[in-house]
Amino acid sequence: MLRGGITGWEDGGGELDRGRGTWAMERQVRLVAGLLVLTGVVGSTAYGPLKWIAGFVGAGLTFAALTDTCAMSRLLGLLPHNRTSAVDGRAALDALVGGKGRR
């Protein structure tokens, strides 16, 4: 029986693969929005119409705040690193106990 959760497992010398992890969705949205605005502003010094990228992002952020929705987070959620795989409970239990001790 596993006692103490993950901390107990680690304290008992058990190995733990935490993986690489992903950034929170809000952080990803801020990064992409910031990069788009920066690209639009800097790029507009060479090609004026690129300033509209910043305007489009600003409009999108305003709409997201007013409607409490976020199209960018929905799009980012479709990326492979933001998708979680289905977990097979029996396989997870086997991995934890090494295939032993199940009744």
mmCIF file of N, CA, C and O in Angstrom:
data_model
loop_
_atom_site.group_PDB
_atom_site.id
_atom_site.type_symbol
_atom_site.label_atom_id
_atom_site.label_comp_id
_atom_site.label_asym_id
_atom_site.label_seq_id
_atom_site.Cartn_x
_atom_site.Cartn_y
_atom_site.Cartn_z
ATOM 1 N N MET A 1 0.848 -1.180 0.000
ATOM 2 C CA MET A 1 0.000 0.000 0.000
ATOM 3 C C MET A 1 0.888 1.236 0.000
ATOM 4 O O MET A 1 1.871 1.303 0.718
ATOM 5 N N LEU A 2 0.533 2.183 -0.805
ATOM 6 C CA LEU A 2 1.293 3.426 -0.910
ATOM 7 C C LEU A 2 0.789 4.403 0.140
ATOM 8 O O LEU A 2 -0.368 4.769 0.166
ATOM 9 N N ARG A 3 1.681 4.823 1.020
ATOM 10 C CA ARG A 3 1.309 5.784 2.069
ATOM 11 C C ARG A 3 2.155 7.040 1.902
ATOM 12 O O ARG A 3 3.315 6.960 1.543
ATOM 13 N N GLY A 4 1.547 8.186 2.139
ATOM 14 C CA GLY A 4 2.291 9.435 2.079
ATOM 15 C C GLY A 4 2.337 10.059 0.701
ATOM 16 O O GLY A 4 3.029 11.053 0.501
ATOM 17 N N GLY A 5 1.635 9.466 -0.252
ATOM 18 C CA GLY A 5 1.588 10.032 -1.588
ATOM 19 C C GLY A 5 2.945 10.090 -2.266
ATOM 20 O O GLY A 5 3.850 9.294 -1.978
ATOM 21 N N ILE A 6 3.106 11.037 -3.159
ATOM 22 C CA ILE A 6 4.345 11.186 -3.923
ATOM 23 C C ILE A 6 5.518 11.455 -2.995
ATOM 24 O O ILE A 6 6.606 10.909 -3.164
ATOM 25 N N THR A 7 5.283 12.308 -1.990
ATOM 26 C CA THR A 7 6.362 12.646 -1.062
ATOM 27 C C THR A 7 6.837 11.403 -0.326
ATOM 28 O O THR A 7 8.038 11.176 -0.175
ATOM 29 N N GLY A 8 5.901 10.582 0.130
ATOM 30 C CA GLY A 8 6.253 9.334 0.806
ATOM 31 C C GLY A 8 7.018 8.393 -0.106
ATOM 32 O O GLY A 8 7.960 7.722 0.317
ATOM 33 N N TRP A 9 6.613 8.334 -1.354
ATOM 34 C CA TRP A 9 7.292 7.491 -2.342
ATOM 35 C C TRP A 9 8.742 7.941 -2.514
ATOM 36 O O TRP A 9 9.660 7.131 -2.484
ATOM 37 N N GLU A 10 8.923 9.257 -2.691
ATOM 38 C CA GLU A 10 10.283 9.788 -2.856
ATOM 39 C C GLU A 10 11.111 9.598 -1.592
ATOM 40 O O GLU A 10 12.282 9.234 -1.659
ATOM 41 N N ASP A 11 10.507 9.863 -0.428
ATOM 42 C CA ASP A 11 11.222 9.699 0.838
ATOM 43 C C ASP A 11 11.648 8.254 1.060
ATOM 44 O O ASP A 11 12.674 7.987 1.689
ATOM 45 N N GLY A 12 10.864 7.320 0.528
ATOM 46 C CA GLY A 12 11.191 5.900 0.656
ATOM 47 C C GLY A 12 12.198 5.420 -0.377
ATOM 48 O O GLY A 12 12.486 4.233 -0.467
ATOM 49 N N GLY A 13 12.734 6.347 -1.170
ATOM 50 C CA GLY A 13 13.744 5.978 -2.164
ATOM 51 C C GLY A 13 13.177 5.606 -3.512
ATOM 52 O O GLY A 13 13.916 5.153 -4.393
ATOM 53 N N GLY A 14 11.864 5.774 -3.699
ATOM 54 C CA GLY A 14 11.250 5.450 -4.978
ATOM 55 C C GLY A 14 11.642 6.440 -6.056
ATOM 56 O O GLY A 14 11.838 7.625 -5.783
ATOM 57 N N GLU A 15 11.788 5.935 -7.271
ATOM 58 C CA GLU A 15 12.123 6.809 -8.395
ATOM 59 C C GLU A 15 10.865 7.523 -8.873
ATOM 60 O O GLU A 15 9.770 6.978 -8.824
ATOM 61 N N LEU A 16 11.062 8.737 -9.346
ATOM 62 C CA LEU A 16 9.941 9.528 -9.829
ATOM 63 C C LEU A 16 10.353 10.264 -11.090
ATOM 64 O O LEU A 16 11.352 10.966 -11.110
ATOM 65 N N ASP A 17 9.592 10.064 -12.147
ATOM 66 C CA ASP A 17 9.843 10.766 -13.407
ATOM 67 C C ASP A 17 8.834 11.894 -13.506
ATOM 68 O O ASP A 17 7.666 11.679 -13.781
ATOM 69 N N ARG A 18 9.285 13.109 -13.247
ATOM 70 C CA ARG A 18 8.388 14.260 -13.264
ATOM 71 C C ARG A 18 8.152 14.762 -14.689
ATOM 72 O O ARG A 18 7.302 15.603 -14.912
ATOM 73 N N GLY A 19 8.910 14.285 -15.637
ATOM 74 C CA GLY A 19 8.746 14.749 -17.009
ATOM 75 C C GLY A 19 9.201 16.187 -17.157
ATOM 76 O O GLY A 19 9.726 16.795 -16.232
ATOM 77 N N ARG A 20 9.004 16.728 -18.337
ATOM 78 C CA ARG A 20 9.416 18.103 -18.603
ATOM 79 C C ARG A 20 8.369 19.097 -18.136
ATOM 80 O O ARG A 20 8.681 20.227 -17.832
ATOM 81 N N GLY A 21 7.130 18.693 -18.116
ATOM 82 C CA GLY A 21 6.071 19.596 -17.719
ATOM 83 C C GLY A 21 5.778 20.637 -18.791
ATOM 84 O O GLY A 21 6.527 20.795 -19.750
ATOM 85 N N THR A 22 4.688 21.322 -18.641
ATOM 86 C CA THR A 22 4.332 22.392 -19.565
ATOM 87 C C THR A 22 4.022 23.651 -18.763
ATOM 88 O O THR A 22 3.705 23.586 -17.586
ATOM 89 N N TRP A 23 4.109 24.772 -19.407
ATOM 90 C CA TRP A 23 3.737 26.034 -18.781
ATOM 91 C C TRP A 23 2.226 26.085 -18.631
ATOM 92 O O TRP A 23 1.486 25.502 -19.431
ATOM 93 N N ALA A 24 1.779 26.824 -17.645
ATOM 94 C CA ALA A 24 0.342 27.057 -17.492
ATOM 95 C C ALA A 24 -0.170 27.760 -18.745
ATOM 96 O O ALA A 24 0.554 28.519 -19.394
ATOM 97 N N MET A 25 -1.431 27.506 -19.079
ATOM 98 C CA MET A 25 -1.998 28.068 -20.301
ATOM 99 C C MET A 25 -1.947 29.595 -20.295
ATOM 100 O O MET A 25 -1.648 30.215 -21.321
ATOM 101 N N GLU A 26 -2.216 30.221 -19.159
ATOM 102 C CA GLU A 26 -2.175 31.678 -19.103
ATOM 103 C C GLU A 26 -0.785 32.206 -19.457
ATOM 104 O O GLU A 26 -0.648 33.198 -20.172
ATOM 105 N N ARG A 27 0.240 31.512 -18.991
ATOM 106 C CA ARG A 27 1.612 31.930 -19.303
ATOM 107 C C ARG A 27 1.899 31.780 -20.787
ATOM 108 O O ARG A 27 2.552 32.624 -21.402
ATOM 109 N N GLN A 28 1.417 30.707 -21.388
ATOM 110 C CA GLN A 28 1.604 30.499 -22.824
ATOM 111 C C GLN A 28 0.909 31.597 -23.621
ATOM 112 O O GLN A 28 1.452 32.105 -24.605
ATOM 113 N N VAL A 29 -0.306 31.967 -23.206
ATOM 114 C CA VAL A 29 -1.047 33.021 -23.901
ATOM 115 C C VAL A 29 -0.297 34.345 -23.798
ATOM 116 O O VAL A 29 -0.163 35.078 -24.778
ATOM 117 N N ARG A 30 0.207 34.669 -22.594
ATOM 118 C CA ARG A 30 0.949 35.924 -22.429
ATOM 119 C C ARG A 30 2.184 35.945 -23.313
ATOM 120 O O ARG A 30 2.516 36.974 -23.912
ATOM 121 N N LEU A 31 2.887 34.805 -23.413
ATOM 122 C CA LEU A 31 4.079 34.736 -24.253
ATOM 123 C C LEU A 31 3.734 34.980 -25.719
ATOM 124 O O LEU A 31 4.356 35.811 -26.385
ATOM 125 N N VAL A 32 2.744 34.262 -26.223
ATOM 126 C CA VAL A 32 2.384 34.382 -27.638
ATOM 127 C C VAL A 32 1.854 35.784 -27.936
ATOM 128 O O VAL A 32 2.249 36.408 -28.930
ATOM 129 N N ALA A 33 0.988 36.308 -27.072
ATOM 130 C CA ALA A 33 0.449 37.653 -27.295
ATOM 131 C C ALA A 33 1.582 38.680 -27.277
ATOM 132 O O ALA A 33 1.640 39.562 -28.138
ATOM 133 N N GLY A 34 2.468 38.561 -26.311
ATOM 134 C CA GLY A 34 3.594 39.498 -26.232
ATOM 135 C C GLY A 34 4.496 39.424 -27.445
ATOM 136 O O GLY A 34 4.931 40.453 -27.975
ATOM 137 N N LEU A 35 4.773 38.210 -27.914
ATOM 138 C CA LEU A 35 5.621 38.057 -29.104
ATOM 139 C C LEU A 35 4.951 38.624 -30.350
ATOM 140 O O LEU A 35 5.615 39.243 -31.189
ATOM 141 N N LEU A 36 3.637 38.441 -30.465
ATOM 142 C CA LEU A 36 2.926 38.990 -31.621
ATOM 143 C C LEU A 36 2.937 40.522 -31.599
ATOM 144 O O LEU A 36 3.163 41.157 -32.634
ATOM 145 N N VAL A 37 2.701 41.098 -30.425
ATOM 146 C CA VAL A 37 2.731 42.561 -30.316
ATOM 147 C C VAL A 37 4.134 43.080 -30.621
ATOM 148 O O VAL A 37 4.305 44.029 -31.393
ATOM 149 N N LEU A 38 5.141 42.461 -30.022
ATOM 150 C CA LEU A 38 6.517 42.882 -30.260
ATOM 151 C C LEU A 38 6.882 42.766 -31.738
ATOM 152 O O LEU A 38 7.473 43.683 -32.320
ATOM 153 N N THR A 39 6.508 41.662 -32.354
ATOM 154 C CA THR A 39 6.778 41.464 -33.780
ATOM 155 C C THR A 39 6.088 42.535 -34.618
ATOM 156 O O THR A 39 6.685 43.097 -35.543
ATOM 157 N N GLY A 40 4.837 42.828 -34.284
ATOM 158 C CA GLY A 40 4.099 43.841 -35.032
ATOM 159 C C GLY A 40 4.712 45.224 -34.906
ATOM 160 O O GLY A 40 4.857 45.942 -35.889
ATOM 161 N N VAL A 41 5.107 45.593 -33.688
ATOM 162 C CA VAL A 41 5.671 46.930 -33.475
ATOM 163 C C VAL A 41 7.049 47.053 -34.112
ATOM 164 O O VAL A 41 7.331 48.004 -34.844
ATOM 165 N N VAL A 42 7.918 46.089 -33.842
ATOM 166 C CA VAL A 42 9.274 46.156 -34.401
ATOM 167 C C VAL A 42 9.226 46.019 -35.921
ATOM 168 O O VAL A 42 9.896 46.760 -36.638
ATOM 169 N N GLY A 43 8.416 45.084 -36.406
ATOM 170 C CA GLY A 43 8.309 44.888 -37.852
ATOM 171 C C GLY A 43 7.728 46.089 -38.571
ATOM 172 O O GLY A 43 8.045 46.342 -39.735
ATOM 173 N N SER A 44 6.885 46.850 -37.869
ATOM 174 C CA SER A 44 6.262 48.009 -38.522
ATOM 175 C C SER A 44 7.268 49.127 -38.798
ATOM 176 O O SER A 44 6.984 50.024 -39.592
ATOM 177 N N THR A 45 8.457 49.054 -38.185
ATOM 178 C CA THR A 45 9.483 50.053 -38.515
ATOM 179 C C THR A 45 9.993 49.845 -39.937
ATOM 180 O O THR A 45 10.443 50.796 -40.571
ATOM 181 N N ALA A 46 9.906 48.608 -40.428
ATOM 182 C CA ALA A 46 10.337 48.321 -41.793
ATOM 183 C C ALA A 46 9.150 48.251 -42.755
ATOM 184 O O ALA A 46 9.270 48.602 -43.920
ATOM 185 N N TYR A 47 8.015 47.791 -42.247
ATOM 186 C CA TYR A 47 6.827 47.637 -43.092
ATOM 187 C C TYR A 47 5.614 48.050 -42.260
ATOM 188 O O TYR A 47 5.132 47.285 -41.412
ATOM 189 N N GLY A 48 5.156 49.248 -42.455
ATOM 190 C CA GLY A 48 4.120 49.891 -41.656
ATOM 191 C C GLY A 48 2.879 49.066 -41.338
ATOM 192 O O GLY A 48 2.396 49.092 -40.203
ATOM 193 N N PRO A 49 2.306 48.339 -42.311
ATOM 194 C CA PRO A 49 1.075 47.602 -42.023
ATOM 195 C C PRO A 49 1.207 46.519 -40.940
ATOM 196 O O PRO A 49 0.196 46.058 -40.412
ATOM 197 N N LEU A 50 2.424 46.130 -40.593
ATOM 198 C CA LEU A 50 2.581 45.124 -39.537
ATOM 199 C C LEU A 50 2.105 45.620 -38.178
ATOM 200 O O LEU A 50 1.856 44.828 -37.279
ATOM 201 N N LYS A 51 1.921 46.928 -38.046
ATOM 202 C CA LYS A 51 1.423 47.478 -36.779
ATOM 203 C C LYS A 51 0.047 46.924 -36.454
ATOM 204 O O LYS A 51 -0.362 46.870 -35.293
ATOM 205 N N TRP A 52 -0.680 46.495 -37.476
ATOM 206 C CA TRP A 52 -2.020 45.975 -37.259
ATOM 207 C C TRP A 52 -2.016 44.640 -36.532
ATOM 208 O O TRP A 52 -3.038 44.248 -35.952
ATOM 209 N N ILE A 53 -0.884 43.956 -36.543
ATOM 210 C CA ILE A 53 -0.781 42.725 -35.746
ATOM 211 C C ILE A 53 -0.986 43.078 -34.276
ATOM 212 O O ILE A 53 -1.744 42.413 -33.556
ATOM 213 N N ALA A 54 -0.301 44.133 -33.822
ATOM 214 C CA ALA A 54 -0.448 44.557 -32.430
ATOM 215 C C ALA A 54 -1.889 44.973 -32.144
ATOM 216 O O ALA A 54 -2.440 44.650 -31.083
ATOM 217 N N GLY A 55 -2.509 45.684 -33.070
ATOM 218 C CA GLY A 55 -3.900 46.082 -32.900
ATOM 219 C C GLY A 55 -4.839 44.896 -32.830
ATOM 220 O O GLY A 55 -5.773 44.871 -32.017
ATOM 221 N N PHE A 56 -4.598 43.898 -33.663
ATOM 222 C CA PHE A 56 -5.425 42.691 -33.679
ATOM 223 C C PHE A 56 -5.309 41.945 -32.352
ATOM 224 O O PHE A 56 -6.300 41.491 -31.791
ATOM 225 N N VAL A 57 -4.091 41.824 -31.843
ATOM 226 C CA VAL A 57 -3.884 41.141 -30.560
ATOM 227 C C VAL A 57 -4.562 41.926 -29.434
ATOM 228 O O VAL A 57 -5.220 41.344 -28.568
ATOM 229 N N GLY A 58 -4.427 43.244 -29.455
ATOM 230 C CA GLY A 58 -5.095 44.063 -28.447
ATOM 231 C C GLY A 58 -6.605 43.897 -28.477
ATOM 232 O O GLY A 58 -7.253 43.785 -27.433
ATOM 233 N N ALA A 59 -7.172 43.867 -29.675
ATOM 234 C CA ALA A 59 -8.614 43.657 -29.810
ATOM 235 C C ALA A 59 -9.007 42.275 -29.292
ATOM 236 O O ALA A 59 -10.031 42.120 -28.609
ATOM 237 N N GLY A 60 -8.196 41.275 -29.603
ATOM 238 C CA GLY A 60 -8.475 39.921 -29.138
ATOM 239 C C GLY A 60 -8.417 39.809 -27.624
ATOM 240 O O GLY A 60 -9.260 39.158 -26.994
ATOM 241 N N LEU A 61 -7.432 40.464 -27.009
ATOM 242 C CA LEU A 61 -7.327 40.447 -25.546
ATOM 243 C C LEU A 61 -8.496 41.180 -24.896
ATOM 244 O O LEU A 61 -9.023 40.741 -23.866
ATOM 245 N N THR A 62 -8.928 42.265 -25.507
ATOM 246 C CA THR A 62 -10.087 42.999 -24.998
ATOM 247 C C THR A 62 -11.344 42.140 -25.081
ATOM 248 O O THR A 62 -12.108 42.029 -24.115
ATOM 249 N N PHE A 63 -11.543 41.508 -26.234
ATOM 250 C CA PHE A 63 -12.700 40.622 -26.410
ATOM 251 C C PHE A 63 -12.655 39.473 -25.410
ATOM 252 O O PHE A 63 -13.680 39.110 -24.812
ATOM 253 N N ALA A 64 -11.461 38.909 -25.202
ATOM 254 C CA ALA A 64 -11.318 37.798 -24.261
ATOM 255 C C ALA A 64 -11.705 38.225 -22.846
ATOM 256 O O ALA A 64 -12.366 37.480 -22.119
ATOM 257 N N ALA A 65 -11.309 39.433 -22.459
ATOM 258 C CA ALA A 65 -11.635 39.918 -21.118
ATOM 259 C C ALA A 65 -13.145 40.169 -20.973
ATOM 260 O O ALA A 65 -13.739 39.827 -19.946
ATOM 261 N N LEU A 66 -13.748 40.762 -21.985
ATOM 262 C CA LEU A 66 -15.172 41.095 -21.913
ATOM 263 C C LEU A 66 -16.066 39.853 -21.919
ATOM 264 O O LEU A 66 -17.123 39.843 -21.279
ATOM 265 N N THR A 67 -15.668 38.832 -22.646
ATOM 266 C CA THR A 67 -16.499 37.629 -22.784
ATOM 267 C C THR A 67 -16.043 36.478 -21.892
ATOM 268 O O THR A 67 -16.713 35.452 -21.833
ATOM 269 N N ASP A 68 -14.925 36.651 -21.212
ATOM 270 C CA ASP A 68 -14.334 35.604 -20.376
ATOM 271 C C ASP A 68 -14.086 34.325 -21.178
ATOM 272 O O ASP A 68 -14.356 33.220 -20.731
ATOM 273 N N THR A 69 -13.634 34.506 -22.417
ATOM 274 C CA THR A 69 -13.238 33.395 -23.285
ATOM 275 C C THR A 69 -11.858 33.730 -23.833
ATOM 276 O O THR A 69 -11.411 34.857 -23.748
ATOM 277 N N CYS A 70 -11.206 32.750 -24.409
ATOM 278 C CA CYS A 70 -9.894 33.029 -24.981
ATOM 279 C C CYS A 70 -9.640 32.087 -26.152
ATOM 280 O O CYS A 70 -9.358 30.901 -25.959
ATOM 281 N N ALA A 71 -9.765 32.643 -27.351
ATOM 282 C CA ALA A 71 -9.535 31.845 -28.553
ATOM 283 C C ALA A 71 -8.085 31.376 -28.630
ATOM 284 O O ALA A 71 -7.807 30.264 -29.089
ATOM 285 N N MET A 72 -7.153 32.220 -28.174
ATOM 286 C CA MET A 72 -5.749 31.837 -28.246
ATOM 287 C C MET A 72 -5.470 30.621 -27.361
ATOM 288 O O MET A 72 -4.732 29.722 -27.754
ATOM 289 N N SER A 73 -6.065 30.573 -26.181
ATOM 290 C CA SER A 73 -5.825 29.415 -25.312
ATOM 291 C C SER A 73 -6.441 28.156 -25.909
ATOM 292 O O SER A 73 -5.892 27.068 -25.762
ATOM 293 N N ARG A 74 -7.557 28.320 -26.594
ATOM 294 C CA ARG A 74 -8.145 27.146 -27.275
ATOM 295 C C ARG A 74 -7.218 26.630 -28.368
ATOM 296 O O ARG A 74 -7.034 25.425 -28.518
ATOM 297 N N LEU A 75 -6.640 27.551 -29.127
ATOM 298 C CA LEU A 75 -5.711 27.141 -30.180
ATOM 299 C C LEU A 75 -4.446 26.514 -29.582
ATOM 300 O O LEU A 75 -3.963 25.490 -30.064
ATOM 301 N N LEU A 76 -3.908 27.139 -28.543
ATOM 302 C CA LEU A 76 -2.712 26.591 -27.902
ATOM 303 C C LEU A 76 -2.996 25.227 -27.275
ATOM 304 O O LEU A 76 -2.122 24.364 -27.220
ATOM 305 N N GLY A 77 -4.217 25.034 -26.816
ATOM 306 C CA GLY A 77 -4.600 23.755 -26.228
ATOM 307 C C GLY A 77 -4.577 22.611 -27.225
ATOM 308 O O GLY A 77 -4.519 21.441 -26.833
ATOM 309 N N LEU A 78 -4.616 22.930 -28.509
ATOM 310 C CA LEU A 78 -4.572 21.891 -29.539
ATOM 311 C C LEU A 78 -3.157 21.400 -29.831
ATOM 312 O O LEU A 78 -2.986 20.366 -30.484
ATOM 313 N N LEU A 79 -2.152 22.137 -29.356
ATOM 314 C CA LEU A 79 -0.768 21.722 -29.603
ATOM 315 C C LEU A 79 -0.457 20.423 -28.862
ATOM 316 O O LEU A 79 -0.965 20.189 -27.760
ATOM 317 N N PRO A 80 0.372 19.571 -29.445
ATOM 318 C CA PRO A 80 0.642 18.258 -28.844
ATOM 319 C C PRO A 80 1.156 18.315 -27.402
ATOM 320 O O PRO A 80 0.765 17.485 -26.583
ATOM 321 N N HIS A 81 1.988 19.294 -27.071
ATOM 322 C CA HIS A 81 2.532 19.316 -25.711
ATOM 323 C C HIS A 81 1.500 19.755 -24.674
ATOM 324 O O HIS A 81 1.737 19.616 -23.481
ATOM 325 N N ASN A 82 0.350 20.239 -25.114
ATOM 326 C CA ASN A 82 -0.713 20.609 -24.183
ATOM 327 C C ASN A 82 -1.790 19.543 -24.065
ATOM 328 O O ASN A 82 -2.736 19.704 -23.311
ATOM 329 N N ARG A 83 -1.638 18.487 -24.790
ATOM 330 C CA ARG A 83 -2.611 17.396 -24.729
ATOM 331 C C ARG A 83 -2.117 16.346 -23.752
ATOM 332 O O ARG A 83 -0.940 16.017 -23.720
ATOM 333 N N THR A 84 -3.035 15.837 -22.966
ATOM 334 C CA THR A 84 -2.686 14.762 -22.044
ATOM 335 C C THR A 84 -3.206 13.455 -22.618
ATOM 336 O O THR A 84 -4.264 13.413 -23.235
ATOM 337 N N SER A 85 -2.463 12.423 -22.403
ATOM 338 C CA SER A 85 -2.899 11.125 -22.900
ATOM 339 C C SER A 85 -3.848 10.499 -21.878
ATOM 340 O O SER A 85 -3.806 10.806 -20.696
ATOM 341 N N ALA A 86 -4.702 9.644 -22.360
ATOM 342 C CA ALA A 86 -5.617 8.947 -21.470
ATOM 343 C C ALA A 86 -4.808 8.036 -20.555
ATOM 344 O O ALA A 86 -3.827 7.425 -20.969
ATOM 345 N N VAL A 87 -5.216 7.964 -19.319
ATOM 346 C CA VAL A 87 -4.496 7.152 -18.341
ATOM 347 C C VAL A 87 -5.256 5.864 -18.116
ATOM 348 O O VAL A 87 -6.445 5.869 -17.818
ATOM 349 N N ASP A 88 -4.560 4.749 -18.267
ATOM 350 C CA ASP A 88 -5.115 3.440 -17.960
ATOM 351 C C ASP A 88 -4.825 3.168 -16.488
ATOM 352 O O ASP A 88 -3.676 2.992 -16.091
ATOM 353 N N GLY A 89 -5.855 3.171 -15.660
ATOM 354 C CA GLY A 89 -5.692 3.014 -14.219
ATOM 355 C C GLY A 89 -4.949 1.750 -13.836
ATOM 356 O O GLY A 89 -4.072 1.754 -12.966
ATOM 357 N N ARG A 90 -5.274 0.643 -14.480
ATOM 358 C CA ARG A 90 -4.625 -0.634 -14.142
ATOM 359 C C ARG A 90 -3.137 -0.598 -14.500
ATOM 360 O O ARG A 90 -2.289 -1.037 -13.735
ATOM 361 N N ALA A 91 -2.805 -0.011 -15.655
ATOM 362 C CA ALA A 91 -1.403 0.093 -16.060
ATOM 363 C C ALA A 91 -0.640 1.010 -15.110
ATOM 364 O O ALA A 91 0.517 0.737 -14.764
ATOM 365 N N ALA A 92 -1.282 2.086 -14.665
ATOM 366 C CA ALA A 92 -0.626 2.994 -13.721
ATOM 367 C C ALA A 92 -0.365 2.291 -12.402
ATOM 368 O O ALA A 92 0.713 2.425 -11.806
ATOM 369 N N LEU A 93 -1.336 1.521 -11.931
ATOM 370 C CA LEU A 93 -1.160 0.773 -10.689
ATOM 371 C C LEU A 93 -0.057 -0.265 -10.833
ATOM 372 O O LEU A 93 0.791 -0.415 -9.940
ATOM 373 N N ASP A 94 -0.025 -0.975 -11.961
ATOM 374 C CA ASP A 94 1.043 -1.948 -12.207
ATOM 375 C C ASP A 94 2.394 -1.278 -12.196
ATOM 376 O O ASP A 94 3.369 -1.820 -11.666
ATOM 377 N N ALA A 95 2.497 -0.092 -12.784
ATOM 378 C CA ALA A 95 3.766 0.617 -12.809
ATOM 379 C C ALA A 95 4.205 1.023 -11.402
ATOM 380 O O ALA A 95 5.376 0.995 -11.094
ATOM 381 N N LEU A 96 3.245 1.376 -10.567
ATOM 382 C CA LEU A 96 3.577 1.774 -9.199
ATOM 383 C C LEU A 96 4.040 0.620 -8.340
ATOM 384 O O LEU A 96 4.980 0.741 -7.567
ATOM 385 N N VAL A 97 3.362 -0.517 -8.462
ATOM 386 C CA VAL A 97 3.688 -1.650 -7.590
ATOM 387 C C VAL A 97 4.539 -2.695 -8.287
ATOM 388 O O VAL A 97 4.822 -3.744 -7.723
ATOM 389 N N GLY A 98 4.944 -2.417 -9.509
ATOM 390 C CA GLY A 98 5.801 -3.349 -10.232
ATOM 391 C C GLY A 98 5.113 -4.638 -10.596
ATOM 392 O O GLY A 98 5.737 -5.685 -10.714
ATOM 393 N N GLY A 99 3.776 -4.587 -10.740
ATOM 394 C CA GLY A 99 3.033 -5.780 -11.126
ATOM 395 C C GLY A 99 2.799 -6.737 -9.986
ATOM 396 O O GLY A 99 2.256 -7.812 -10.149
ATOM 397 N N LYS A 100 3.200 -6.376 -8.776
ATOM 398 C CA LYS A 100 3.042 -7.251 -7.608
ATOM 399 C C LYS A 100 2.106 -6.613 -6.604
ATOM 400 O O LYS A 100 1.965 -5.407 -6.542
ATOM 401 N N GLY A 101 1.502 -7.419 -5.818
ATOM 402 C CA GLY A 101 0.732 -6.923 -4.695
ATOM 403 C C GLY A 101 -0.712 -6.563 -5.026
ATOM 404 O O GLY A 101 -1.458 -6.218 -4.137
ATOM 405 N N ARG A 102 -1.114 -6.694 -6.260
ATOM 406 C CA ARG A 102 -2.487 -6.398 -6.606
ATOM 407 C C ARG A 102 -3.364 -7.587 -6.242
ATOM 408 O O ARG A 102 -3.003 -8.732 -6.468
ATOM 409 N N ARG A 103 -4.524 -7.297 -5.714
ATOM 410 C CA ARG A 103 -5.428 -8.405 -5.359
ATOM 411 C C ARG A 103 -6.750 -8.207 -6.014
ATOM 412 O O ARG A 103 -7.246 -7.217 -6.255
#
